[in-house]
mmCIF file of C-alpha atoms in Angstrom:
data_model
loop_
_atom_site.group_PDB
_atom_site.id
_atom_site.type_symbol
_atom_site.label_atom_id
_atom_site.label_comp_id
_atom_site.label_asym_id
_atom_site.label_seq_id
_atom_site.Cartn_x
_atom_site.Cartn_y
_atom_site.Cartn_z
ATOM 1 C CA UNK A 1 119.783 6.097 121.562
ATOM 2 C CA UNK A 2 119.165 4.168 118.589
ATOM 3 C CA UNK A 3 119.027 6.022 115.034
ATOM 4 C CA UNK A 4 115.402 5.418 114.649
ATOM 5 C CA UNK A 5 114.483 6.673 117.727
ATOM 6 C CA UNK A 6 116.380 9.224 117.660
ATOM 7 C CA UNK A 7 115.164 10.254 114.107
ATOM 8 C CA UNK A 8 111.676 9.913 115.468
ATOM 9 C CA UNK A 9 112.733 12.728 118.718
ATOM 10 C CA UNK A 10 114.216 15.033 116.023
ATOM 11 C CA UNK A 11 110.687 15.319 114.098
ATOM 12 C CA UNK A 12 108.307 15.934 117.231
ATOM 13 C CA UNK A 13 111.311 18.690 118.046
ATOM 14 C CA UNK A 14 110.278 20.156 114.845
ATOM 15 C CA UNK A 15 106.816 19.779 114.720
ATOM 16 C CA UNK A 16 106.243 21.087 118.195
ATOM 17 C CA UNK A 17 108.461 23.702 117.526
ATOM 18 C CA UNK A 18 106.856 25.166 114.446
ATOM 19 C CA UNK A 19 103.306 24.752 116.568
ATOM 20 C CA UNK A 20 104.940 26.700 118.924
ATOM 21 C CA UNK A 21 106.189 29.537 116.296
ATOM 22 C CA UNK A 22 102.491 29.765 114.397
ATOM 23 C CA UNK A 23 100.967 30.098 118.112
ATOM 24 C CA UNK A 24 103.314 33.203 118.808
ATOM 25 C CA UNK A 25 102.662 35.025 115.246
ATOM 26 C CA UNK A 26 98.888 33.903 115.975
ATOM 27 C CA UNK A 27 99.109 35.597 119.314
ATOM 28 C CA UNK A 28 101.007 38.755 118.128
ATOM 29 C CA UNK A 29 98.743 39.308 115.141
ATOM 30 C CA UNK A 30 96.016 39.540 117.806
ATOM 31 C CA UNK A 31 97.222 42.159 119.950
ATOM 32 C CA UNK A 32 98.985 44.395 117.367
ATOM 33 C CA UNK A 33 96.348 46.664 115.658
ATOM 34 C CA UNK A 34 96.226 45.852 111.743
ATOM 35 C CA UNK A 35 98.351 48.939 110.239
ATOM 36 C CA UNK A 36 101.014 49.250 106.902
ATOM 37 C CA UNK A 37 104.196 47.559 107.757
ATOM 38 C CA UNK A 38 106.177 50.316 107.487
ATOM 39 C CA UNK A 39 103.927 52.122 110.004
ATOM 40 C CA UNK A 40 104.696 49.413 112.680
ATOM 41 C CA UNK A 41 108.318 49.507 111.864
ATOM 42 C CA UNK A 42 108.298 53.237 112.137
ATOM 43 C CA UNK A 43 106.379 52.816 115.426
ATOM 44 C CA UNK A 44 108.993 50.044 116.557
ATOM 45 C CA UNK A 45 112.078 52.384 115.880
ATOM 46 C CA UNK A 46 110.959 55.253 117.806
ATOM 47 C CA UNK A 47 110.001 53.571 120.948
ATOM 48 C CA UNK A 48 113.555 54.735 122.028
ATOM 49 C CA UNK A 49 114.019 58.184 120.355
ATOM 50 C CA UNK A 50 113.104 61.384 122.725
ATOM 51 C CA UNK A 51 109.758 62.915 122.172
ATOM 52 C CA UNK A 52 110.226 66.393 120.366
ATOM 53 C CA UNK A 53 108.714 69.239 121.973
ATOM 54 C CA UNK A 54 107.110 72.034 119.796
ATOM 55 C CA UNK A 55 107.183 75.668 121.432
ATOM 56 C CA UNK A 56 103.383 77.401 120.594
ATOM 57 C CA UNK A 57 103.742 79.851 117.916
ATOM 58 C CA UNK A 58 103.816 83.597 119.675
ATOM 59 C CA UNK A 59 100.491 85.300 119.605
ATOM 60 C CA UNK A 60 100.599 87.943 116.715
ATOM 61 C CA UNK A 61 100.184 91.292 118.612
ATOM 62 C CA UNK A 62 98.093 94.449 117.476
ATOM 63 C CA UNK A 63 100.302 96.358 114.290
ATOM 64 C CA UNK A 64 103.143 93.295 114.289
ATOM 65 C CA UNK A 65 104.241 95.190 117.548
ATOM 66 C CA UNK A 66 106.876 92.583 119.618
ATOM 67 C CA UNK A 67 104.891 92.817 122.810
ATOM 68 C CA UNK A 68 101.370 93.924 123.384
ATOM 69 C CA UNK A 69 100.030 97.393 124.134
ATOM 70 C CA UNK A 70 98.433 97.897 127.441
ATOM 71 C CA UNK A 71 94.729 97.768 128.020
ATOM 72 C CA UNK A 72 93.095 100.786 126.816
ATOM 73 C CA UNK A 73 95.379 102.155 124.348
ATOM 74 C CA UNK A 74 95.727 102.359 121.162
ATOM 75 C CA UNK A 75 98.824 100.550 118.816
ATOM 76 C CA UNK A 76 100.404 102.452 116.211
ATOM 77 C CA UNK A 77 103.228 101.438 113.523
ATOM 78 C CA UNK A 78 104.114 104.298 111.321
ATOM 79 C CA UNK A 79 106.932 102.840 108.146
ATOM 80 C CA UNK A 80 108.225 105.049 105.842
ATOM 81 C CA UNK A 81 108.761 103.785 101.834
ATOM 82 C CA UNK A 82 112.191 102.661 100.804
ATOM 83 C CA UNK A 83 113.522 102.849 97.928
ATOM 84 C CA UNK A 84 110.897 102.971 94.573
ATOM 85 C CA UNK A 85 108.770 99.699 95.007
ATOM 86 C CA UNK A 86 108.950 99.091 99.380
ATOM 87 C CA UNK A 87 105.783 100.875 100.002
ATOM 88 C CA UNK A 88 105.176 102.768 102.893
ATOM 89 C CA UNK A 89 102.499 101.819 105.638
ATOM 90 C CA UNK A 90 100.145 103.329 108.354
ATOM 91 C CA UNK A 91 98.204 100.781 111.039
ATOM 92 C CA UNK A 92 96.567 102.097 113.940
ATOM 93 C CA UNK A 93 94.784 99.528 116.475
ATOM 94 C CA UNK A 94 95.563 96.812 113.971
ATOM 95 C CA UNK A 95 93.852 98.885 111.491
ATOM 96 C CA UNK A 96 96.049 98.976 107.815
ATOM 97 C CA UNK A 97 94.891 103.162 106.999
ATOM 98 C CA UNK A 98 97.122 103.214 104.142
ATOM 99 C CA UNK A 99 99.193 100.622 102.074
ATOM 100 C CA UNK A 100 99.982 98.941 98.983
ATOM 101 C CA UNK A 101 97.239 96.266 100.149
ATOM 102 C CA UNK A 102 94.790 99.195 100.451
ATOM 103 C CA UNK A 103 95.759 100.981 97.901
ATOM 104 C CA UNK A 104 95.941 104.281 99.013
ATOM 105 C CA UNK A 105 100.039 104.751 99.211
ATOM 106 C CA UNK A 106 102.214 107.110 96.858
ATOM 107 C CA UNK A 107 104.617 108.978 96.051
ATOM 108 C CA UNK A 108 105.402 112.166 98.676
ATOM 109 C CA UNK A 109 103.762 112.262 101.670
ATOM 110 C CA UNK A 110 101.039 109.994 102.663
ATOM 111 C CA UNK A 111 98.583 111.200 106.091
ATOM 112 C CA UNK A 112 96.249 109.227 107.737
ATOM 113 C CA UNK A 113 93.570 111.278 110.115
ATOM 114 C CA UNK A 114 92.293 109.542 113.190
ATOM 115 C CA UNK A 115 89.714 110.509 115.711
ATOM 116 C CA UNK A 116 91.058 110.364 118.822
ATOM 117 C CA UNK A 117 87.722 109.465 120.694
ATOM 118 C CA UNK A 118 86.384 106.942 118.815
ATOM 119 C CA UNK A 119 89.497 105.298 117.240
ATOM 120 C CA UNK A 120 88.234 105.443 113.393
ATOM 121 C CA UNK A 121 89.899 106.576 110.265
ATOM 122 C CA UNK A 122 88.114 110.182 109.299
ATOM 123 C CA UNK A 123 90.545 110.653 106.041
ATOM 124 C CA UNK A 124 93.060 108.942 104.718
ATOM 125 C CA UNK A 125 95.333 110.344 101.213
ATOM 126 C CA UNK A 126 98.731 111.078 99.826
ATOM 127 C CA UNK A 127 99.917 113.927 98.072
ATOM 128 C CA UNK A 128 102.950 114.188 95.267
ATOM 129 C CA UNK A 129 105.712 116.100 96.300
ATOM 130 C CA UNK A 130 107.910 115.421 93.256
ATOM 131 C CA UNK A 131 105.333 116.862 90.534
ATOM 132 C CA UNK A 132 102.520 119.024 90.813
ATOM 133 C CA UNK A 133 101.339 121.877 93.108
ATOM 134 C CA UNK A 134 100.260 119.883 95.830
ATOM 135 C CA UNK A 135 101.386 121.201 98.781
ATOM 136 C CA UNK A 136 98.563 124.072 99.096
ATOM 137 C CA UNK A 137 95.924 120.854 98.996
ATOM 138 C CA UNK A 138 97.537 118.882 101.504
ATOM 139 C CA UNK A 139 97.680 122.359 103.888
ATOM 140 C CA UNK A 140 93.989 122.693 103.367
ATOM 141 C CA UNK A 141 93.659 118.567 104.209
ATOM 142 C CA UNK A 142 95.887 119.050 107.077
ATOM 143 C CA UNK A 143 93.462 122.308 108.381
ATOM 144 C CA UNK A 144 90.567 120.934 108.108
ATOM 145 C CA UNK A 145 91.069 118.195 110.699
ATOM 146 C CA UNK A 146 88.697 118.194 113.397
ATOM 147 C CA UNK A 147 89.965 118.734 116.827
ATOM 148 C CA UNK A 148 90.896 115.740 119.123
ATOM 149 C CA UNK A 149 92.569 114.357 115.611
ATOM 150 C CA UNK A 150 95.816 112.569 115.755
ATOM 151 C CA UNK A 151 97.436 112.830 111.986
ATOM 152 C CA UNK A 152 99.381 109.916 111.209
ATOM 153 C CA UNK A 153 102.378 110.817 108.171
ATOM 154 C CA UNK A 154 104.883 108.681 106.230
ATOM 155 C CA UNK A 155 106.616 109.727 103.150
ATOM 156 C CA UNK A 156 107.133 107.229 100.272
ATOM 157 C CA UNK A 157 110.029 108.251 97.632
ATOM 158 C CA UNK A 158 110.603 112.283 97.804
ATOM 159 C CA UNK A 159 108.532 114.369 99.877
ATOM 160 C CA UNK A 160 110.295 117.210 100.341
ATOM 161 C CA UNK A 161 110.990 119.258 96.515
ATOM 162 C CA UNK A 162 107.502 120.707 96.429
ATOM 163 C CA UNK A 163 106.929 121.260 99.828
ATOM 164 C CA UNK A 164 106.428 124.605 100.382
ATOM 165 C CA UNK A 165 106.788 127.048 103.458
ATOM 166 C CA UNK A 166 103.083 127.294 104.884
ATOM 167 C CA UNK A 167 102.778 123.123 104.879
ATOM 168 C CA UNK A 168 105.787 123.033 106.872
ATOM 169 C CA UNK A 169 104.412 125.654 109.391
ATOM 170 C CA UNK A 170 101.247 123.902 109.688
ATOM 171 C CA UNK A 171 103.054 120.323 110.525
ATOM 172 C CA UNK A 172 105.343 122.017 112.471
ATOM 173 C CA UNK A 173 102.714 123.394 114.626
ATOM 174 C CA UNK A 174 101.515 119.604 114.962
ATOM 175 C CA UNK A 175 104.688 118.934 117.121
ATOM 176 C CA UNK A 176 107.032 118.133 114.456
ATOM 177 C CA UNK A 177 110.327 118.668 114.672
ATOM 178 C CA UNK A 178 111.935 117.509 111.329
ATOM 179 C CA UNK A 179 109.734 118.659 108.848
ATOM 180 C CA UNK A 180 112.059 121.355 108.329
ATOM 181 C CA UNK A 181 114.793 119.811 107.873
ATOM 182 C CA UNK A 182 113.435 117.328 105.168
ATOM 183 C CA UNK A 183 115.685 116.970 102.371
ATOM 184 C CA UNK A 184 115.755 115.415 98.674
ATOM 185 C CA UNK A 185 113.936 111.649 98.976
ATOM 186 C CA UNK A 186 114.647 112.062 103.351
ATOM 187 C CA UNK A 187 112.082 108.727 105.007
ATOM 188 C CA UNK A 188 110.225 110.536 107.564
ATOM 189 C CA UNK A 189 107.747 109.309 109.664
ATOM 190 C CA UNK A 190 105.642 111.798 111.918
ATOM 191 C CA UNK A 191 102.740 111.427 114.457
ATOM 192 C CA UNK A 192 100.918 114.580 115.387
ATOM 193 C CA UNK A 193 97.929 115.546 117.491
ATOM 194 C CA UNK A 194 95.803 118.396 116.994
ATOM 195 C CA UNK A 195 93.550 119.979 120.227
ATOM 196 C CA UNK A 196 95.660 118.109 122.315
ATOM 197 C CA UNK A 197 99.329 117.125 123.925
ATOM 198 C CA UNK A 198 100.602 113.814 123.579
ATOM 199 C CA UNK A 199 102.756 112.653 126.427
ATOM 200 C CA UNK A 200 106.334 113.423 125.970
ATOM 201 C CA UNK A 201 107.778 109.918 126.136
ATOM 202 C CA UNK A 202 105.856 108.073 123.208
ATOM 203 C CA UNK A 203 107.431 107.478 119.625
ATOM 204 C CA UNK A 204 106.177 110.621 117.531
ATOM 205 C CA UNK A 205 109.119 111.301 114.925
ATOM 206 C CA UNK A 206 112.353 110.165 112.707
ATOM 207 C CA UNK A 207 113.786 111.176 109.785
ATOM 208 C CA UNK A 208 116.932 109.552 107.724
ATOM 209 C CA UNK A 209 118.244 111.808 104.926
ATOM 210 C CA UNK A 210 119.515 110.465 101.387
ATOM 211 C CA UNK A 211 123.829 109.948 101.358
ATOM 212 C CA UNK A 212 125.027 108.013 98.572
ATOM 213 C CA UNK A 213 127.648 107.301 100.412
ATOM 214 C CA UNK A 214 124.842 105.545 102.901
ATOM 215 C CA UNK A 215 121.649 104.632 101.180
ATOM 216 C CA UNK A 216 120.461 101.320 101.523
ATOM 217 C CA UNK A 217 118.759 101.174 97.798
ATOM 218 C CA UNK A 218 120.523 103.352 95.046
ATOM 219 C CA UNK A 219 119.708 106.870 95.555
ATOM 220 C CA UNK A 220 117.733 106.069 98.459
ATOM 221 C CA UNK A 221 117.475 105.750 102.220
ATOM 222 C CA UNK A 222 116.625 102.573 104.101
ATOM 223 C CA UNK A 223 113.093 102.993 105.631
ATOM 224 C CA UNK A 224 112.409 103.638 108.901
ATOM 225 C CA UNK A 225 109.729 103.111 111.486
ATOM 226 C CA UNK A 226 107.847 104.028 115.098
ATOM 227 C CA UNK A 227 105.970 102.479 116.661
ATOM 228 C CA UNK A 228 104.162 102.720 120.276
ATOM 229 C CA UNK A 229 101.079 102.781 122.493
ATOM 230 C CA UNK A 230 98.534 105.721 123.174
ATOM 231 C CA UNK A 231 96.261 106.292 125.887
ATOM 232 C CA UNK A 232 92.534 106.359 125.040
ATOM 233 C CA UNK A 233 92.174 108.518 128.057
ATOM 234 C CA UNK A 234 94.194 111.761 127.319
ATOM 235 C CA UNK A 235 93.343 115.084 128.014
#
């Protein structure tokens, strides 16, 4: 082939080839939705990667209990304080009774009353058992309960160096088991009925005494907790 010729073949290469380029960008402009280039590059990349598969996040059950209650009961949590600033709490039915967000918890022991018919919170208060003469009060409180009551107690701090002999007859007569046993700064949690039995096999009591040896926080305990499901149909 002769150099002019051939000069002349080497151009319309070019120039058809460089229609030929424009017409593809032209062609891939149009199908590809306008977005940021880094968006399409993103897009490009994972074309090959695995999809990632997110697991629902669990239901949140009645009192932060792990699994539901069945239908037609109630849920209970009882926690005991720990140490001096891990307040203690009471929820029934997914109901916060008492708690630093209600701001009804405090030092000694703390009782929440509950009718047992209806489900509602009839009295709810704490009473010092580190200074003043408050044990007599908290008798009375615990005595004038209406029947068909369940009484719901936790202790934050000490709840045991002012309580005196006729408070521990009258929980004791609740069902409790521990409250004489209670010692210096002891967590105790404690669910009692009054007019009625509870069956045998729910969560209704623990206690953890103070040993320095032990404790969780200095001078104290760890807290501890129950937790369960009642029957709205009891007799």
């Amino acid at each position: 082939m002769r150099p002019v010729a051939a000069g002349v073949f080497k151009a319309l290469l070019l120039v058809f080839a460089s229609m030929g380029a424009w017409y593809s960008g032209y062609l891939l402009a149009e199908l590809i939705p306008d977005m940021p280039l880094s968006s399409a590059v993103y897009n490009i990349r994972s074309l090959g990667e695995r999809p990632v598969l997110k697991a629902p996040a669990p239901k949140r059950q009645k009192c932060d209990h792990w699994t539901p209650c069945p239908p037609n009961t109630y849920a209970y949590r009882l926690l005991s304080g720990g140490g001096r600033d891990k307040y203690a709490k009471i929820c029934f039915d997914d109901e916060l009774l008492i708690g630093e967000k209600t701001g009804n918890v405090g030092r000694g022991i703390n009782i929440a009353v509950v009718d047992y018919v209806t489900g509602k919170v009839t009295g709810a208060q704490y009473f010092d058992m580190y200074e003043g003469d408050n044990s007599g009060p908290m008798t009375k409180f615990i005595q004038s309960a209406p029947p068909k009551s369940l009484l719901l107690m936790v202790t934050h701090d000490d709840g045991s160096s002012r309580l005196q002999a006729q408070a521990k007859d009258t929980i004791e007569a609740l069902g409790s088991k521990e409250i004489k046993n209670m010692r210096f700064r002891s967590s105790w949690v404690f669910l009692g009925a009054k007019g009625f039995e509870l069956p045998s096999g729910i969560p209704r009591e623990k206690i953890n005494h103070s040993d320095n040896s032990k404790n969780r926080y200095s001078g104290w305990p760890a807290e501890i907790q129950i937790e369960g499901c009642i029957s709205r149909a009891l007799s």
